[in-house]
């Protein structure tokens, strides 16, 4: 890591104290482990998938054209075959739309929210819902938009009362501190401005009922009431815990037939009783972590959820109050076999019942992976690229 914090090193030491081993690379372990996250970064700057894969070849490939500041209004079809998309400029006086033709395939990679939304706008989805928005039915595929699930992060926050405890809260609390961070970053590409919010992670079990890790920690050397709010004035740290295998399922549905209107997102978090039990146990586990000797030495005081909440029902309720998405939505264009009525794409990621269209993003996951979704999604793309090349002669 390009910056380290004493509070995070203490968390790692606390984990090893209770028997969870520290590892240099989470990819080398499928059991309980703790350590610093690897990040998509180069020389202190975020390395997005665009910067890694597209930018280096953007001006070198005659078969690549990047169009920005447009929205895809719908996928066009001739019968059951996808023939292209309709694009609408996001800015400009006339807002005129134009079509882009696909000679072989349309590859839909709009994500777990955007991909099912665009399919429904194009007449692909549950016939009853499409009819309610006066969208002509092209293909009845009831699984579109269903099976939405996500990793819900439950944010336990602790105030650290040890006099020399130091976190990002103090580092960013003054103009001098902010200037110091800025100078350090621009001079060396290190320091707080080079870090991801969560630098340390841990995989473990929420209770003895589980035999493999079912929760993941994202540990942050900072605290705030909720995302978007200012950092607390006191030294603080956040133990964010998510259920890796949630049972609750939500859905994506239409707001209207207007492509500019965002879809309805119903994550249905904590609907399943099992998820509420894991949430309560996760909060208890975070409390236990703060009693390990390296962390107890910081004199922590629980701010959220608050020590007055003890029962499963109380903790599950508070978990809902202090949680937020960790932005791992999956499942809304589920991969499956043709006999699965909830499946949207087949094992080669082709939309079932149609031709010339695939979905390539996290929406195709039948079930969420037990960890971060970014790298698995990149691997889905790598596998899809191979399959697209293999199938190119079919068109």
Coordinates of C-alpha atoms in Angstrom, one line a residue:
X1 CA 0.0 0.0 0.0
X2 CA 1.1 3.6 -0.7
X3 CA -0.1 4.7 2.7
X4 CA -0.4 2.8 6.0
X5 CA -2.3 3.6 9.2
X6 CA -1.6 2.4 12.6
X7 CA -5.3 1.6 13.2
X8 CA -5.4 -0.7 10.2
X9 CA -2.2 -2.5 11.2
X10 CA -3.8 -2.9 14.6
X11 CA -6.9 -4.5 13.0
X12 CA -4.7 -7.0 11.2
X13 CA -2.9 -7.8 14.4
X14 CA -6.2 -8.2 16.2
X15 CA -7.4 -10.7 13.6
X16 CA -4.2 -12.8 13.9
X17 CA -4.7 -12.7 17.7
X18 CA -8.0 -14.6 17.2
X19 CA -6.4 -17.1 14.7
X20 CA -7.1 -15.4 11.3
X21 CA -3.9 -15.5 9.3
X22 CA -2.5 -12.5 7.5
X23 CA -2.0 -13.0 3.7
X24 CA -0.2 -10.8 1.1
X25 CA -2.7 -11.8 -1.6
X26 CA -6.4 -12.7 -1.1
X27 CA -6.3 -14.7 -4.4
X28 CA -4.1 -17.3 -2.7
X29 CA -6.6 -18.2 -0.1
X30 CA -10.2 -19.5 0.1
X31 CA -10.3 -19.7 3.9
X32 CA -10.3 -17.1 6.7
X33 CA -7.7 -14.5 6.0
X34 CA -6.9 -10.8 6.6
X35 CA -4.6 -8.3 4.8
X36 CA -4.3 -5.2 2.7
X37 CA -6.4 -5.1 -0.5
X38 CA -4.8 -5.2 -3.9
X39 CA -6.2 -2.3 -6.0
X40 CA -6.7 -1.3 -9.6
X41 CA -4.0 1.4 -9.6
X42 CA -0.8 2.3 -11.3
X43 CA 1.6 4.9 -9.9
X44 CA -1.0 6.0 -7.4
X45 CA -3.7 6.7 -10.0
X46 CA -6.8 4.6 -10.5
X47 CA -6.5 2.2 -13.4
X48 CA -10.0 1.7 -14.8
X49 CA -11.0 -1.0 -17.3
X50 CA -11.1 1.8 -19.9
X51 CA -7.6 3.0 -19.2
X52 CA -6.3 -0.6 -19.0
X53 CA -7.9 -2.0 -22.1
X54 CA -9.3 0.7 -24.4
X55 CA -7.2 3.8 -24.1
X56 CA -3.9 2.1 -25.2
X57 CA -5.5 1.0 -28.5
X58 CA -8.1 3.7 -29.1
X59 CA -6.1 5.5 -31.8
X60 CA -4.5 2.3 -33.2
X61 CA -7.5 0.1 -34.1
X62 CA -9.4 1.0 -37.3
X63 CA -12.2 -1.3 -36.1
X64 CA -12.8 0.7 -32.9
X65 CA -14.9 3.9 -32.6
X66 CA -15.6 5.3 -29.2
X67 CA -18.7 7.6 -29.0
X68 CA -19.3 9.6 -25.9
X69 CA -22.1 11.8 -24.5
X70 CA -24.9 9.6 -26.0
X71 CA -27.5 7.4 -24.4
X72 CA -28.7 4.1 -25.9
X73 CA -32.4 4.3 -26.3
X74 CA -33.1 0.8 -27.5
X75 CA -31.7 -2.2 -29.3
X76 CA -33.1 -2.6 -32.8
X77 CA -34.2 -5.9 -34.3
X78 CA -35.2 -7.5 -37.5
X79 CA -37.5 -10.3 -36.4
X80 CA -35.6 -12.1 -33.6
X81 CA -32.2 -10.8 -34.7
X82 CA -30.5 -7.8 -33.2
X83 CA -29.3 -5.4 -35.9
X84 CA -28.0 -2.4 -33.9
X85 CA -28.8 0.3 -31.5
X86 CA -30.4 3.7 -31.4
X87 CA -28.3 6.5 -29.9
X88 CA -29.5 9.8 -28.6
X89 CA -27.1 12.7 -27.8
X90 CA -27.2 13.8 -24.2
X91 CA -26.5 17.4 -25.1
X92 CA -27.2 19.6 -28.1
X93 CA -30.1 21.6 -29.4
X94 CA -32.0 19.1 -31.5
X95 CA -31.4 15.9 -29.6
X96 CA -31.7 14.0 -32.8
X97 CA -31.3 10.2 -32.6
X98 CA -29.3 8.0 -34.9
X99 CA -28.8 4.3 -35.5
X100 CA -25.7 2.3 -35.4
X101 CA -25.8 -1.0 -37.4
X102 CA -24.3 -4.2 -36.2
X103 CA -23.0 -6.6 -38.9
X104 CA -22.5 -9.5 -36.5
X105 CA -23.5 -8.9 -32.8
X106 CA -24.7 -6.4 -30.3
X107 CA -22.9 -6.8 -27.0
X108 CA -24.8 -5.3 -24.1
X109 CA -22.5 -4.3 -21.2
X110 CA -24.6 -1.7 -19.4
X111 CA -24.3 -3.3 -16.0
X112 CA -26.8 -5.0 -13.6
X113 CA -29.0 -1.9 -13.6
X114 CA -28.6 -0.7 -17.2
X115 CA -28.6 -4.0 -19.1
X116 CA -32.1 -5.2 -18.0
X117 CA -33.4 -1.7 -18.3
X118 CA -32.3 -1.5 -21.9
X119 CA -33.7 -5.0 -22.7
X120 CA -37.1 -4.0 -21.4
X121 CA -37.1 -0.8 -23.3
X122 CA -36.4 -2.9 -26.4
X123 CA -39.4 -5.1 -25.8
X124 CA -37.6 -8.0 -24.1
X125 CA -38.8 -9.0 -20.6
X126 CA -42.0 -9.8 -18.7
X127 CA -44.9 -9.3 -21.2
X128 CA -47.2 -8.0 -18.5
X129 CA -44.8 -5.3 -17.3
X130 CA -44.0 -4.2 -20.9
X131 CA -47.7 -3.9 -21.7
X132 CA -48.2 -1.7 -18.6
X133 CA -45.8 0.8 -20.2
X134 CA -47.2 0.4 -23.7
X135 CA -43.9 -1.2 -25.0
X136 CA -44.5 -3.6 -27.9
X137 CA -43.5 -7.1 -26.9
X138 CA -40.6 -8.6 -28.9
X139 CA -39.8 -11.5 -26.7
X140 CA -41.3 -12.7 -23.4
X141 CA -38.4 -13.3 -21.1
X142 CA -39.7 -13.0 -17.5
X143 CA -36.3 -13.2 -15.8
X144 CA -35.1 -9.8 -17.2
X145 CA -34.6 -7.5 -14.2
X146 CA -35.3 -10.3 -11.6
X147 CA -32.8 -11.9 -9.2
X148 CA -31.2 -8.6 -8.2
X149 CA -28.8 -9.1 -5.3
X150 CA -25.9 -7.2 -3.9
X151 CA -23.4 -7.1 -1.0
X152 CA -24.9 -4.8 1.6
X153 CA -22.2 -3.2 3.8
X154 CA -23.2 -2.7 7.4
X155 CA -21.1 0.1 8.9
X156 CA -20.0 -0.2 12.5
X157 CA -18.4 3.1 13.5
X158 CA -16.1 3.5 16.5
X159 CA -14.7 6.7 18.1
X160 CA -11.1 6.2 19.3
X161 CA -10.4 7.9 22.6
X162 CA -6.7 7.1 23.0
X163 CA -5.0 10.5 22.8
X164 CA -2.5 9.6 20.1
X165 CA -5.0 7.7 17.9
X166 CA -4.7 9.1 14.3
X167 CA -7.0 8.6 11.4
X168 CA -8.0 10.3 8.2
X169 CA -10.5 12.4 10.2
X170 CA -7.7 14.4 11.7
X171 CA -5.5 14.3 8.6
X172 CA -8.2 16.1 6.6
X173 CA -9.6 18.3 9.3
X174 CA -7.7 21.4 8.5
X175 CA -6.5 23.3 5.4
X176 CA -2.9 22.6 6.5
X177 CA -3.6 18.9 6.6
X178 CA -5.4 18.9 3.3
X179 CA -2.5 20.9 1.7
X180 CA 0.0 18.4 3.2
X181 CA -1.9 15.5 1.6
X182 CA -2.1 17.2 -1.7
X183 CA 1.6 18.0 -1.8
X184 CA 2.5 14.5 -0.8
X185 CA 0.3 13.0 -3.5
X186 CA 1.5 15.3 -6.3
X187 CA 5.2 14.9 -5.3
X188 CA 5.3 11.1 -4.7
X189 CA 1.9 9.7 -5.6
X190 CA 1.6 8.3 -2.1
X191 CA -0.3 9.3 1.0
X192 CA -4.1 9.4 1.8
X193 CA -5.0 10.7 -1.6
X194 CA -3.6 7.6 -3.2
X195 CA -5.7 5.2 -1.1
X196 CA -9.0 3.4 -1.7
X197 CA -11.4 4.2 1.2
X198 CA -11.1 0.6 2.4
X199 CA -7.5 -0.5 2.5
X200 CA -7.8 -3.6 4.7
X201 CA -10.1 -6.6 4.2
X202 CA -10.9 -9.8 6.1
X203 CA -12.9 -12.9 5.2
X204 CA -14.3 -14.9 8.1
X205 CA -17.4 -16.5 9.5
X206 CA -20.2 -14.5 11.2
X207 CA -20.9 -17.4 13.6
X208 CA -20.0 -21.0 14.3
X209 CA -23.0 -22.1 12.1
X210 CA -20.8 -21.5 9.1
X211 CA -17.9 -23.6 8.0
X212 CA -16.5 -21.3 5.3
X213 CA -16.2 -17.5 5.3
X214 CA -19.6 -15.9 4.7
X215 CA -18.7 -12.3 5.6
X216 CA -16.2 -9.8 4.3
X217 CA -14.8 -6.8 6.2
X218 CA -13.8 -3.5 4.5
X219 CA -11.9 -1.6 7.1
X220 CA -11.5 2.2 6.8
X221 CA -9.3 4.6 8.8
X222 CA -12.1 7.1 8.9
X223 CA -15.7 7.7 10.1
X224 CA -18.7 9.6 9.1
X225 CA -22.5 9.5 9.8
X226 CA -23.3 8.4 6.2
X227 CA -21.7 8.7 2.8
X228 CA -21.7 12.2 1.6
X229 CA -21.4 13.7 5.1
X230 CA -18.3 15.3 6.4
X231 CA -15.8 13.2 8.4
X232 CA -16.2 13.2 12.2
X233 CA -14.1 15.7 14.2
X234 CA -12.8 12.9 16.4
X235 CA -10.5 10.0 15.5
X236 CA -12.6 7.2 14.2
X237 CA -12.6 4.0 12.2
X238 CA -15.3 2.1 10.4
X239 CA -15.6 -1.7 10.2
X240 CA -17.9 -2.3 7.2
X241 CA -19.1 -5.9 7.0
X242 CA -21.1 -7.5 4.2
X243 CA -22.9 -10.8 3.9
X244 CA -21.1 -12.6 1.0
X245 CA -24.0 -14.9 0.1
X246 CA -27.2 -13.0 0.6
X247 CA -30.5 -14.8 0.1
X248 CA -32.7 -11.8 -0.4
X249 CA -33.6 -11.0 -4.0
X250 CA -34.8 -7.7 -5.5
X251 CA -35.6 -6.5 -9.0
X252 CA -35.2 -3.8 -11.7
X253 CA -38.4 -2.6 -13.2
X254 CA -39.5 0.2 -15.6
X255 CA -40.5 3.7 -14.5
X256 CA -41.8 4.5 -18.0
X257 CA -41.1 3.8 -21.7
X258 CA -38.8 6.9 -21.9
X259 CA -35.2 5.8 -22.1
X260 CA -34.2 9.0 -20.2
X261 CA -36.2 8.0 -17.1
X262 CA -34.1 5.8 -14.7
X263 CA -35.5 2.4 -13.8
X264 CA -36.9 1.5 -10.5
X265 CA -34.3 -0.3 -8.3
X266 CA -35.7 -2.5 -5.5
X267 CA -32.8 -4.3 -3.8
X268 CA -35.0 -5.8 -1.1
X269 CA -32.1 -5.9 1.3
X270 CA -32.5 -8.0 4.5
X271 CA -35.8 -9.5 3.4
X272 CA -34.7 -13.0 4.1
X273 CA -34.6 -14.1 7.7
X274 CA -31.2 -15.7 7.2
X275 CA -29.8 -12.4 6.0
X276 CA -31.1 -10.6 9.1
X277 CA -29.5 -13.2 11.3
X278 CA -26.1 -12.8 9.5
X279 CA -26.5 -9.0 9.8
X280 CA -27.0 -9.3 13.6
X281 CA -24.1 -11.7 14.0
X282 CA -21.9 -9.5 11.8
X283 CA -22.4 -6.5 14.2
X284 CA -21.5 -8.7 17.1
X285 CA -18.4 -9.9 15.3
X286 CA -17.3 -6.3 14.7
X287 CA -17.8 -5.6 18.4
X288 CA -15.7 -8.6 19.2
X289 CA -12.9 -7.5 16.9
X290 CA -12.7 -4.2 18.8
X291 CA -12.0 -6.1 22.0
X292 CA -8.8 -7.7 20.7
X293 CA -5.8 -6.3 22.5
X294 CA -4.3 -4.2 19.6
X295 CA -7.7 -2.5 19.0
X296 CA -8.8 -2.3 22.7
X297 CA -5.7 -0.3 23.3
X298 CA -7.2 2.5 21.2
X299 CA -10.1 2.9 23.8
X300 CA -12.8 2.5 21.2
X301 CA -16.4 3.7 21.9
X302 CA -19.1 2.3 19.6
X303 CA -21.0 5.1 17.8
X304 CA -23.0 3.0 15.4
X305 CA -25.1 1.0 15.9
X306 CA -24.7 1.7 19.7
X307 CA -24.2 -0.8 22.5
X308 CA -27.8 -0.5 23.7
X309 CA -28.9 -2.7 20.8
X310 CA -28.4 -6.4 21.7
X311 CA -31.1 -8.7 20.4
X312 CA -31.2 -10.2 16.9
X313 CA -34.2 -8.2 16.0
X314 CA -32.7 -4.9 17.3
X315 CA -29.4 -5.4 15.6
X316 CA -31.1 -6.5 12.3
X317 CA -33.2 -3.3 12.4
X318 CA -30.1 -1.1 13.1
X319 CA -28.2 -2.9 10.4
X320 CA -30.8 -1.6 7.9
X321 CA -30.4 1.9 9.3
X322 CA -26.6 2.1 9.1
X323 CA -26.0 0.1 5.9
X324 CA -25.4 1.0 2.2
X325 CA -24.7 -0.8 -1.0
X326 CA -21.1 -1.7 -1.6
X327 CA -21.9 -1.4 -5.4
X328 CA -21.8 -5.1 -6.2
X329 CA -25.2 -5.6 -7.9
X330 CA -25.5 -8.8 -10.0
X331 CA -28.0 -11.3 -11.3
X332 CA -30.6 -9.3 -13.3
X333 CA -29.8 -11.1 -16.7
X334 CA -29.1 -14.4 -15.1
X335 CA -27.2 -17.1 -17.0
X336 CA -28.8 -20.5 -17.2
X337 CA -30.0 -23.3 -19.4
X338 CA -32.9 -23.0 -21.8
X339 CA -35.1 -25.0 -19.5
X340 CA -34.7 -22.4 -16.7
X341 CA -37.7 -20.0 -16.8
X342 CA -35.7 -17.4 -14.9
X343 CA -32.6 -17.5 -17.2
X344 CA -32.0 -14.6 -19.6
X345 CA -28.7 -15.7 -21.2
X346 CA -27.3 -19.1 -22.1
X347 CA -23.9 -20.4 -21.1
X348 CA -22.4 -18.5 -24.1
X349 CA -24.0 -15.3 -22.8
X350 CA -26.5 -15.1 -25.8
X351 CA -29.9 -13.8 -24.9
X352 CA -32.2 -16.9 -24.9
X353 CA -34.7 -17.0 -27.8
X354 CA -33.0 -14.2 -29.8
X355 CA -30.0 -13.9 -32.2
X356 CA -27.1 -11.6 -32.5
X357 CA -27.1 -10.2 -28.9
X358 CA -25.2 -11.1 -25.8
X359 CA -25.0 -9.6 -22.3
X360 CA -21.5 -9.3 -20.9
X361 CA -21.4 -7.8 -17.4
X362 CA -22.1 -8.7 -13.8
X363 CA -25.8 -9.1 -14.5
X364 CA -25.3 -12.6 -15.9
X365 CA -24.1 -14.0 -12.6
X366 CA -26.7 -16.5 -11.4
X367 CA -25.4 -16.0 -7.8
X368 CA -23.0 -13.3 -6.5
X369 CA -19.4 -14.3 -5.9
X370 CA -18.1 -14.5 -2.3
X371 CA -15.9 -11.4 -2.7
X372 CA -15.5 -8.2 -4.7
X373 CA -17.1 -8.3 -8.1
X374 CA -14.7 -6.2 -10.2
X375 CA -12.2 -8.8 -11.1
X376 CA -14.8 -11.6 -11.7
X377 CA -16.6 -9.2 -14.1
X378 CA -13.3 -8.6 -16.0
X379 CA -12.9 -12.4 -16.3
X380 CA -16.5 -12.7 -17.6
X381 CA -15.5 -10.1 -20.3
X382 CA -12.3 -12.1 -21.1
X383 CA -14.3 -15.3 -21.5
X384 CA -16.9 -13.5 -23.6
X385 CA -14.3 -12.1 -25.9
X386 CA -13.0 -15.6 -26.5
X387 CA -16.5 -16.9 -27.3
X388 CA -17.3 -14.0 -29.6
X389 CA -14.2 -14.7 -31.6
X390 CA -15.1 -18.4 -31.7
X391 CA -18.6 -17.7 -32.9
X392 CA -17.6 -15.0 -35.5
X393 CA -17.9 -17.3 -38.4
X394 CA -21.5 -18.0 -37.7
X395 CA -22.6 -14.6 -38.9

